[in-house]
Coordinates of C-alpha atoms and ligand atoms in Angstrom, one line a residue:
M9 CA 82.1 104.7 -6.9
S10 CA 78.6 104.2 -8.1
N11 CA 76.9 107.2 -9.7
K12 CA 73.2 106.7 -10.3
I13 CA 70.4 108.2 -12.2
V14 CA 66.9 108.0 -10.8
V15 CA 64.5 108.4 -13.7
G16 CA 60.8 108.2 -14.1
A17 CA 59.8 105.2 -16.2
Q18 CA 56.2 106.3 -16.9
W19 CA 54.3 109.6 -17.1
G20 CA 55.9 111.1 -14.0
D21 CA 54.8 111.0 -10.3
E22 CA 56.2 107.5 -9.9
G23 CA 57.7 108.3 -6.5
K24 CA 61.1 109.7 -7.7
G25 CA 61.3 112.0 -4.7
K26 CA 60.8 109.2 -2.2
I27 CA 63.3 106.9 -3.9
T28 CA 65.9 109.6 -4.3
D29 CA 65.5 110.6 -0.7
M30 CA 65.9 107.0 0.4
L31 CA 69.0 106.4 -1.7
A32 CA 70.5 109.8 -1.1
E33 CA 71.6 108.6 2.3
T34 CA 74.6 107.1 0.7
A35 CA 75.2 109.9 -1.8
D36 CA 77.5 113.0 -1.6
L37 CA 75.6 115.1 -4.2
V38 CA 72.0 115.0 -5.5
V39 CA 71.5 116.8 -8.8
R40 CA 68.5 117.9 -10.8
Y41 CA 69.2 117.8 -14.6
G42 CA 66.0 119.0 -16.3
G43 CA 62.5 120.3 -16.0
G44 CA 61.5 123.1 -13.6
N45 CA 58.8 123.7 -11.1
N46 CA 56.4 121.6 -13.2
A47 CA 57.8 118.8 -11.1
G48 CA 56.4 118.0 -7.7
H49 CA 58.4 115.5 -5.6
T50 CA 57.0 114.3 -2.2
V51 CA 59.3 113.2 0.5
I52 CA 58.1 112.1 3.9
V53 CA 60.5 112.0 6.8
D54 CA 59.2 111.1 10.3
D55 CA 55.6 112.1 9.4
E56 CA 56.8 115.4 8.1
K57 CA 55.9 116.0 4.5
F58 CA 58.0 118.0 2.0
E59 CA 56.9 118.9 -1.5
L60 CA 59.9 119.9 -3.7
H61 CA 59.5 121.4 -7.1
L62 CA 63.0 122.7 -8.1
I63 CA 65.3 121.8 -5.3
P64 CA 66.8 118.3 -5.3
S65 CA 65.4 115.9 -2.7
G66 CA 68.9 115.7 -1.2
I67 CA 68.4 119.1 0.4
L68 CA 66.8 117.3 3.4
Y69 CA 70.2 115.9 4.3
E70 CA 72.4 118.7 5.7
D71 CA 75.7 117.2 4.5
K72 CA 74.8 116.5 0.9
K73 CA 75.4 119.0 -1.9
S74 CA 72.2 119.8 -3.8
V75 CA 72.8 121.0 -7.4
L76 CA 70.5 122.4 -10.1
G77 CA 72.2 121.7 -13.4
G78 CA 72.2 123.8 -16.5
G79 CA 69.4 121.8 -18.1
V80 CA 66.9 122.9 -15.4
V81 CA 64.7 126.0 -16.1
I82 CA 64.4 128.2 -13.1
D83 CA 61.5 130.5 -12.2
P84 CA 63.2 132.9 -9.7
E85 CA 60.0 133.7 -7.9
A86 CA 59.1 130.0 -7.4
M87 CA 62.7 129.2 -6.5
V88 CA 62.9 131.8 -3.8
E89 CA 59.5 130.8 -2.4
E90 CA 60.7 127.2 -2.2
M91 CA 64.0 128.2 -0.6
E92 CA 62.3 130.3 2.0
G93 CA 59.7 127.6 2.7
L94 CA 62.6 125.2 3.5
E95 CA 64.5 127.7 5.6
D96 CA 61.3 128.4 7.6
R97 CA 61.2 124.7 8.4
G98 CA 64.8 124.7 9.6
I99 CA 66.4 123.2 6.4
S100 CA 69.8 124.6 5.6
L101 CA 70.6 125.8 2.1
A102 CA 74.3 126.1 2.8
N103 CA 75.0 123.2 0.3
L104 CA 72.8 124.4 -2.5
Y105 CA 74.4 125.2 -5.9
I106 CA 72.7 126.7 -9.0
S107 CA 74.1 126.5 -12.5
E108 CA 75.0 129.8 -14.2
T109 CA 73.8 128.4 -17.5
A110 CA 70.3 127.3 -16.4
H111 CA 67.6 129.2 -18.3
V112 CA 65.3 131.6 -16.5
I113 CA 61.5 131.5 -16.6
M114 CA 60.2 135.0 -17.2
P115 CA 56.7 136.4 -16.7
Y116 CA 56.0 136.2 -20.5
H117 CA 56.7 132.5 -20.4
R118 CA 54.0 131.9 -17.9
M119 CA 51.6 134.1 -19.8
I120 CA 52.3 132.4 -23.2
D121 CA 51.9 129.0 -21.6
A122 CA 48.4 129.9 -20.5
L123 CA 47.5 131.7 -23.6
E124 CA 48.7 129.0 -25.9
E125 CA 46.7 126.3 -24.0
K126 CA 43.6 128.5 -24.3
R127 CA 44.3 129.0 -28.0
K128 CA 44.6 125.2 -28.5
G129 CA 41.2 124.6 -26.9
D130 CA 40.3 120.9 -27.0
S131 CA 43.7 119.9 -28.3
K132 CA 45.5 121.5 -25.3
I133 CA 48.4 119.6 -23.7
G134 CA 47.2 120.1 -20.2
T135 CA 50.5 121.8 -19.1
T136 CA 51.2 122.8 -15.5
G137 CA 51.0 126.4 -16.6
K138 CA 54.5 127.2 -15.2
G139 CA 55.9 128.6 -18.4
I140 CA 58.1 125.5 -19.0
G141 CA 57.5 125.0 -22.7
P142 CA 57.9 128.7 -23.7
C143 CA 61.1 128.9 -21.7
Y144 CA 62.7 125.9 -23.4
T145 CA 61.4 127.3 -26.7
D146 CA 63.3 130.5 -26.1
K147 CA 66.4 128.4 -25.2
T148 CA 66.4 126.6 -28.5
A149 CA 65.4 129.7 -30.4
R150 CA 68.6 131.3 -28.9
R151 CA 66.8 134.2 -27.2
G152 CA 66.7 132.9 -23.7
I153 CA 68.0 134.6 -20.5
R154 CA 70.3 132.6 -18.3
I155 CA 71.0 132.7 -14.6
A156 CA 74.4 134.3 -15.2
D157 CA 72.7 137.1 -17.2
L158 CA 70.7 138.1 -14.1
L159 CA 73.9 138.7 -12.2
D160 CA 75.0 141.6 -14.4
E161 CA 72.4 144.3 -14.5
G162 CA 73.5 145.8 -17.8
R163 CA 73.4 142.4 -19.5
F164 CA 70.1 141.5 -18.0
R165 CA 68.5 144.7 -19.2
A166 CA 70.0 144.4 -22.7
K167 CA 68.8 140.8 -23.0
L168 CA 65.4 141.5 -21.6
E169 CA 64.9 144.5 -24.0
K170 CA 65.7 142.2 -26.9
A171 CA 63.4 139.4 -25.6
L172 CA 60.5 141.9 -25.1
D173 CA 61.0 143.3 -28.6
Y174 CA 59.9 139.8 -29.7
H175 CA 57.5 138.7 -27.0
N176 CA 55.5 142.0 -26.8
V177 CA 54.7 141.6 -30.5
L178 CA 53.6 138.1 -29.9
L179 CA 51.5 139.0 -26.9
E180 CA 49.8 141.9 -28.6
K181 CA 49.4 140.7 -32.2
V182 CA 48.9 137.0 -31.8
Y183 CA 47.2 136.7 -28.4
D184 CA 45.6 140.1 -28.0
A185 CA 47.1 140.2 -24.5
K186 CA 48.7 143.0 -22.5
T187 CA 52.4 143.8 -23.2
L188 CA 55.2 143.9 -20.6
K189 CA 57.7 146.6 -19.5
V190 CA 61.4 146.1 -19.0
E191 CA 61.6 148.2 -15.9
E192 CA 58.7 146.4 -14.2
I193 CA 60.2 143.0 -14.7
I194 CA 63.7 144.2 -13.5
K195 CA 62.1 145.7 -10.4
Q196 CA 60.1 142.5 -9.7
Y197 CA 63.1 140.2 -10.3
Q198 CA 65.7 142.3 -8.3
P199 CA 65.0 140.8 -4.8
Y200 CA 65.0 137.3 -6.3
I201 CA 68.3 137.9 -8.0
E202 CA 69.8 139.1 -4.7
K203 CA 68.6 135.9 -2.9
L204 CA 69.8 133.5 -5.7
S205 CA 73.2 135.1 -6.6
P206 CA 75.3 133.6 -3.7
Y207 CA 74.3 130.1 -4.8
V208 CA 75.3 130.5 -8.5
T209 CA 78.3 128.7 -9.8
N210 CA 79.9 126.5 -12.5
T211 CA 78.1 123.3 -11.6
S212 CA 79.7 121.2 -14.4
L213 CA 83.1 122.0 -12.8
L214 CA 81.7 121.2 -9.3
L215 CA 80.3 117.8 -10.4
N216 CA 83.4 116.8 -12.3
E217 CA 85.7 117.7 -9.4
A218 CA 83.5 115.8 -7.1
H219 CA 83.6 112.8 -9.4
K220 CA 87.5 113.0 -9.5
Q221 CA 87.5 112.8 -5.7
N222 CA 85.4 109.6 -5.9
Q223 CA 82.3 111.3 -4.4
K224 CA 79.0 109.7 -5.2
I225 CA 76.6 111.5 -7.4
F226 CA 72.8 110.9 -7.7
F227 CA 70.9 112.4 -10.6
E228 CA 67.3 113.0 -9.7
G229 CA 65.0 112.9 -12.7
A230 CA 61.9 115.0 -13.0
Q231 CA 58.8 114.1 -15.1
G232 CA 59.1 110.7 -16.8
T233 CA 60.1 108.8 -19.9
L234 CA 56.8 109.2 -21.7
L235 CA 56.9 113.0 -21.1
D236 CA 60.3 113.2 -22.9
I237 CA 60.3 115.5 -25.9
D238 CA 62.0 112.8 -28.0
Y239 CA 60.9 109.5 -26.5
G240 CA 57.5 110.4 -25.0
T241 CA 54.0 110.5 -26.4
Y242 CA 54.6 113.6 -28.5
P243 CA 53.0 116.2 -28.7
F244 CA 51.6 115.4 -25.2
V245 CA 54.9 115.8 -23.5
T246 CA 57.0 118.3 -21.6
S247 CA 59.7 120.3 -23.5
S248 CA 62.8 118.7 -22.1
N249 CA 64.6 115.3 -21.9
P250 CA 63.7 113.7 -18.6
T251 CA 65.2 110.4 -19.9
A252 CA 68.7 109.3 -18.8
G253 CA 70.3 111.0 -21.8
G254 CA 69.3 114.4 -20.4
V255 CA 71.7 113.9 -17.5
C256 CA 74.8 114.6 -19.6
T257 CA 73.5 117.6 -21.5
G258 CA 71.7 118.9 -18.4
T259 CA 74.6 118.8 -16.0
G260 CA 77.8 118.8 -18.0
V261 CA 79.1 115.4 -17.0
G262 CA 80.1 112.8 -19.6
P263 CA 78.3 109.5 -20.0
T264 CA 81.2 107.5 -18.6
T265 CA 80.4 109.1 -15.2
I266 CA 77.2 107.1 -14.9
D267 CA 77.2 103.6 -13.4
D268 CA 73.5 102.7 -12.8
V269 CA 70.1 103.9 -14.0
I270 CA 67.2 103.2 -11.8
G271 CA 63.7 103.4 -13.3
V272 CA 61.2 104.4 -10.8
T273 CA 58.0 102.5 -11.7
K274 CA 54.6 102.7 -10.1
A275 CA 52.9 99.3 -9.7
Y276 CA 50.0 100.7 -11.7
L277 CA 50.0 103.7 -14.0
T278 CA 49.0 107.4 -13.8
R279 CA 49.0 110.3 -16.0
V280 CA 48.2 114.0 -15.4
G281 CA 47.4 116.1 -18.4
A282 CA 46.1 115.2 -21.8
G283 CA 47.2 112.5 -24.3
P284 CA 46.9 108.8 -25.0
F285 CA 46.7 106.3 -22.2
P286 CA 45.8 102.8 -23.5
T287 CA 45.3 101.1 -20.0
E288 CA 43.3 104.0 -18.5
L289 CA 40.5 102.9 -16.2
D290 CA 37.6 105.3 -16.8
N291 CA 35.5 103.4 -14.2
E292 CA 35.2 102.6 -10.5
W293 CA 38.6 100.8 -10.5
G294 CA 40.3 104.0 -11.8
E295 CA 38.6 105.9 -8.9
Y296 CA 39.7 103.2 -6.5
L297 CA 43.3 103.7 -7.4
R298 CA 43.0 107.5 -7.3
D299 CA 41.5 107.4 -3.8
K300 CA 43.7 104.8 -2.3
G301 CA 46.9 106.1 -4.0
H302 CA 46.0 109.8 -3.3
E303 CA 46.5 110.4 -7.0
F304 CA 46.3 114.2 -7.1
G305 CA 49.0 116.4 -8.7
V306 CA 51.5 117.9 -6.2
T307 CA 52.0 120.9 -8.5
T308 CA 48.6 121.6 -9.8
G309 CA 46.2 119.5 -7.5
R310 CA 44.6 118.0 -10.6
P311 CA 43.3 114.5 -10.3
R312 CA 45.6 112.0 -12.0
R313 CA 44.2 109.6 -14.5
C314 CA 44.7 106.0 -13.4
G315 CA 45.1 102.7 -15.1
W316 CA 46.8 99.2 -15.1
L317 CA 50.5 98.7 -15.5
D318 CA 51.7 98.8 -19.1
I319 CA 54.6 96.5 -20.0
P320 CA 55.3 97.9 -23.5
I321 CA 55.8 101.3 -21.8
L322 CA 58.2 99.8 -19.4
K323 CA 60.2 97.9 -22.0
H324 CA 60.5 101.2 -23.9
A325 CA 61.7 102.9 -20.7
V326 CA 64.3 100.1 -20.1
R327 CA 65.6 100.6 -23.7
V328 CA 65.7 104.4 -24.0
N329 CA 67.2 104.9 -20.5
G330 CA 69.4 101.9 -20.4
L331 CA 67.8 101.0 -17.1
T332 CA 69.8 98.6 -14.9
E333 CA 67.0 98.0 -12.4
I334 CA 63.6 99.3 -11.4
A335 CA 62.3 100.7 -8.0
L336 CA 58.7 99.5 -7.9
T337 CA 56.6 101.9 -5.9
K338 CA 53.1 102.0 -4.4
I339 CA 52.5 98.3 -4.6
D340 CA 50.7 98.7 -1.2
V341 CA 48.0 100.5 -3.1
L342 CA 47.1 97.3 -5.0
T343 CA 46.2 95.5 -1.7
G344 CA 42.6 94.5 -1.7
I345 CA 42.1 94.2 -5.4
E346 CA 40.9 90.8 -6.2
E347 CA 42.2 90.5 -9.8
I348 CA 45.1 92.7 -11.0
K349 CA 45.6 93.2 -14.7
V350 CA 48.9 93.8 -16.5
C351 CA 49.0 94.9 -20.1
T352 CA 51.6 92.8 -22.0
A353 CA 50.9 94.0 -25.6
Y354 CA 48.4 96.0 -27.7
K355 CA 45.9 94.8 -30.3
H356 CA 46.1 97.2 -33.2
G357 CA 43.5 96.1 -35.7
E358 CA 44.4 92.5 -36.5
E359 CA 48.0 93.0 -35.3
I360 CA 49.5 92.2 -31.9
V361 CA 52.0 94.9 -31.0
E362 CA 54.5 94.0 -28.2
E363 CA 56.7 97.2 -28.3
F364 CA 55.5 100.6 -27.4
P365 CA 54.7 102.4 -30.7
P366 CA 56.8 105.6 -31.1
Y367 CA 53.9 107.1 -33.1
L368 CA 50.5 106.7 -31.4
E369 CA 48.4 108.9 -33.6
S370 CA 46.3 106.3 -35.5
E371 CA 42.7 105.9 -36.5
I372 CA 42.9 102.4 -35.2
P373 CA 43.2 102.3 -31.4
Y374 CA 45.9 100.4 -29.5
E375 CA 43.8 98.2 -27.2
P376 CA 45.5 96.6 -24.3
V377 CA 46.0 92.8 -24.2
Y378 CA 45.8 91.8 -20.5
E379 CA 47.2 89.1 -18.3
K380 CA 45.2 88.7 -15.0
W381 CA 46.9 88.0 -11.7
P382 CA 45.2 87.2 -8.4
G383 CA 45.6 89.9 -5.7
W384 CA 46.2 89.8 -2.0
E385 CA 44.4 91.1 1.1
E386 CA 47.2 91.5 3.7
D387 CA 48.5 94.9 4.7
I388 CA 52.0 95.1 3.4
T389 CA 53.0 98.6 4.5
G390 CA 55.0 97.2 7.4
V391 CA 56.9 94.5 5.4
R392 CA 60.7 95.1 5.1
D393 CA 61.7 91.6 4.1
Y394 CA 60.8 90.3 0.6
D395 CA 60.0 86.8 1.9
Q396 CA 57.3 88.3 4.2
L397 CA 55.3 89.5 1.2
P398 CA 52.1 87.6 0.3
E399 CA 52.8 84.9 -2.3
N400 CA 50.6 86.7 -4.9
A401 CA 52.4 90.0 -4.4
K402 CA 55.7 88.2 -5.1
R403 CA 54.2 86.5 -8.1
Y404 CA 53.1 89.9 -9.5
I405 CA 56.6 91.4 -8.9
E406 CA 58.4 88.5 -10.4
R407 CA 56.2 88.4 -13.5
I408 CA 57.0 92.1 -14.1
E409 CA 60.7 91.4 -13.8
E410 CA 60.4 88.5 -16.2
L411 CA 58.5 90.6 -18.7
I412 CA 60.9 93.6 -18.7
G413 CA 64.1 91.6 -18.2
I414 CA 65.6 93.6 -15.3
P415 CA 65.2 93.3 -11.5
A416 CA 63.2 95.3 -9.0
R417 CA 65.8 95.9 -6.3
I418 CA 63.7 98.3 -4.3
I419 CA 60.0 97.7 -3.6
S420 CA 58.3 100.6 -1.9
V421 CA 55.3 99.7 0.3
G422 CA 54.4 103.2 1.6
P423 CA 55.3 106.9 1.3
G424 CA 57.7 107.0 4.3
R425 CA 61.5 107.0 4.0
K426 CA 61.8 103.6 5.6
Q427 CA 58.8 101.9 4.0
A428 CA 60.7 99.8 1.4
I429 CA 62.1 96.4 0.8
R430 CA 65.6 96.0 -0.7
R431 CA 66.7 92.9 -2.5
Ligands
GDP529 P1 57.4 112.1 -8.0 O1 57.0 113.2 -8.8 O2 57.9 110.9 -8.9 O3 58.5 112.4 -7.0 O4 56.1 111.5 -7.3 P2 55.0 112.4 -6.5 O5 55.6 112.8 -5.2 O6 54.4 113.4 -7.4 O7 53.9 111.3 -6.3 C1 54.1 110.1 -5.6 C2 53.2 110.0 -4.4 O8 53.1 108.7 -3.9 C3 53.6 110.9 -3.2 O9 52.4 111.3 -2.6 C4 54.4 110.0 -2.4 O10 54.4 110.3 -1.0 C5 53.6 108.7 -2.6 N1 54.4 107.5 -2.5 C6 55.7 107.2 -2.9 N2 56.0 105.9 -2.8 C7 54.9 105.3 -2.2 C8 54.5 104.0 -1.9 O11 55.3 103.0 -2.1 N3 53.3 103.7 -1.4 C9 52.4 104.7 -1.2 N4 51.2 104.4 -0.7 N5 52.7 106.0 -1.5 C10 53.9 106.3 -2.1
IMO530 P1 57.2 115.0 -11.7 O1 58.6 115.4 -11.7 C1 53.6 114.5 -14.0 C2 53.1 117.0 -17.6 C3 51.9 117.9 -17.5 C4 51.5 117.9 -19.0 C5 52.9 117.8 -19.7 C6 53.5 119.2 -20.2 O2 56.4 115.4 -10.4 O3 57.0 113.6 -12.0 P2 54.6 121.2 -18.8 O4 54.1 122.1 -17.8 O5 55.8 120.4 -18.5 O6 54.8 121.9 -20.2 O7 53.4 120.1 -19.1 O8 53.8 117.3 -18.8 N1 54.0 117.0 -16.4 C7 54.1 116.2 -15.4 N2 53.2 115.2 -15.1 N3 54.6 114.7 -13.2 C8 55.5 115.7 -13.5 O9 56.6 116.0 -12.8 C9 55.2 116.5 -14.6 N4 55.8 117.6 -15.2 C10 55.1 117.9 -16.3 O10 50.9 117.5 -16.7 O11 50.8 116.8 -19.3
MG531 MG1 55.3 114.5 -9.0

């Protein structure tokens, strides 16, 4: 049995939703292991567009189990909204499972996320404002509230009282903001708890039982390698581990369960939010990629910053995730560009740096060293056979494979489920 991780190799929005949906056809379970509704995964099936934030992309197949592992942070309001949105479109939730140990995003997490960004001013992270960082902070500070706590009213109240003892002081004294009341939050959360409770279970047990029965599990990453709290461009990162290592801690399966790790890689590069971006195109080519690739955030609507493909980043992603292959997406967006650039290293002062630097804060900039490749004019969105691609597109793909040392087994040429080439 082949259990796979689908992980973002860059700064998120690589097309993980599309690739997961495409591959999920052969899976029995699709599992989210980290992040929350900061994610926005687009899946297009027969011209119908779904934007998923918390629920795994596998939900669109009625017979697959969709699981939210304990590493996910769940905003009950956002979760219920997403569930109802899917039900309204005729999607069944009968196979949805939510971990009892996932942490819960509370109203004060969203407030602190916004207040902290405001306090930081020019040095803000550019978060999605969904309360993700403050929720993970409470988890590690051991004052978080978990899904199982919501199911017992006495326990929920006791934990919330304790949490507010702390958070109200913070809100009032540090941020000069309004404080919150236990009763109001309980009243607000009650209908969400009722909606969520039938889906809550021990998902680690569920996954391990499924594995014993030789069922096939796909782990759907959120965010991307460079947003990882440990291996990303810290501090401009999210507060979890989107990298492959996050699967074990985020779902309660052991590393021996995993067979393949697919790194979803956009054929160029985007980033939403603040932080370093050596190959960023702050010119008409950046705008060209943004327009043609519809590079606007699914969760916040913000325009994504665009730039050329960065090989040191991909080599870093291959290494820290143990990638076995990449799925190269959005190569169709490059059609029509006369000369495509690929960053193969950085110039840092007099030095040529070939590996992505773990510490980017430096007075001396990391300037991209580019290779230039001729582009192609042909529309490739209908191509399904690798040999039918224009020679220059093949050359670009094969050069990437050579530089990163692993194959691109899936090449995505459009947003639709069927728009891909498999090799
Ligand atoms: P995710 O967060 O990694 O799931 O990616 P997003 O859904 O945030 O962003 C990817 C965007 O690119 C979505 O609008 C997808 O529909 C779209 N997309 C995915 N693959 C392709 C592709 O190969 N070509 C084109 N043109 N669009 C794609
Ligand atoms: P998907 O799964 C792109 C970014 C935010 C910000 C940083 C921290 O769709 O690829 P947070 O709200 O997590 O504290 O914000 O992380 N970010 C993403 N960028 N795609 C995502 O998810 C992201 N999730 C978080 O823009 O820079
Ligand atoms: Mg996204």
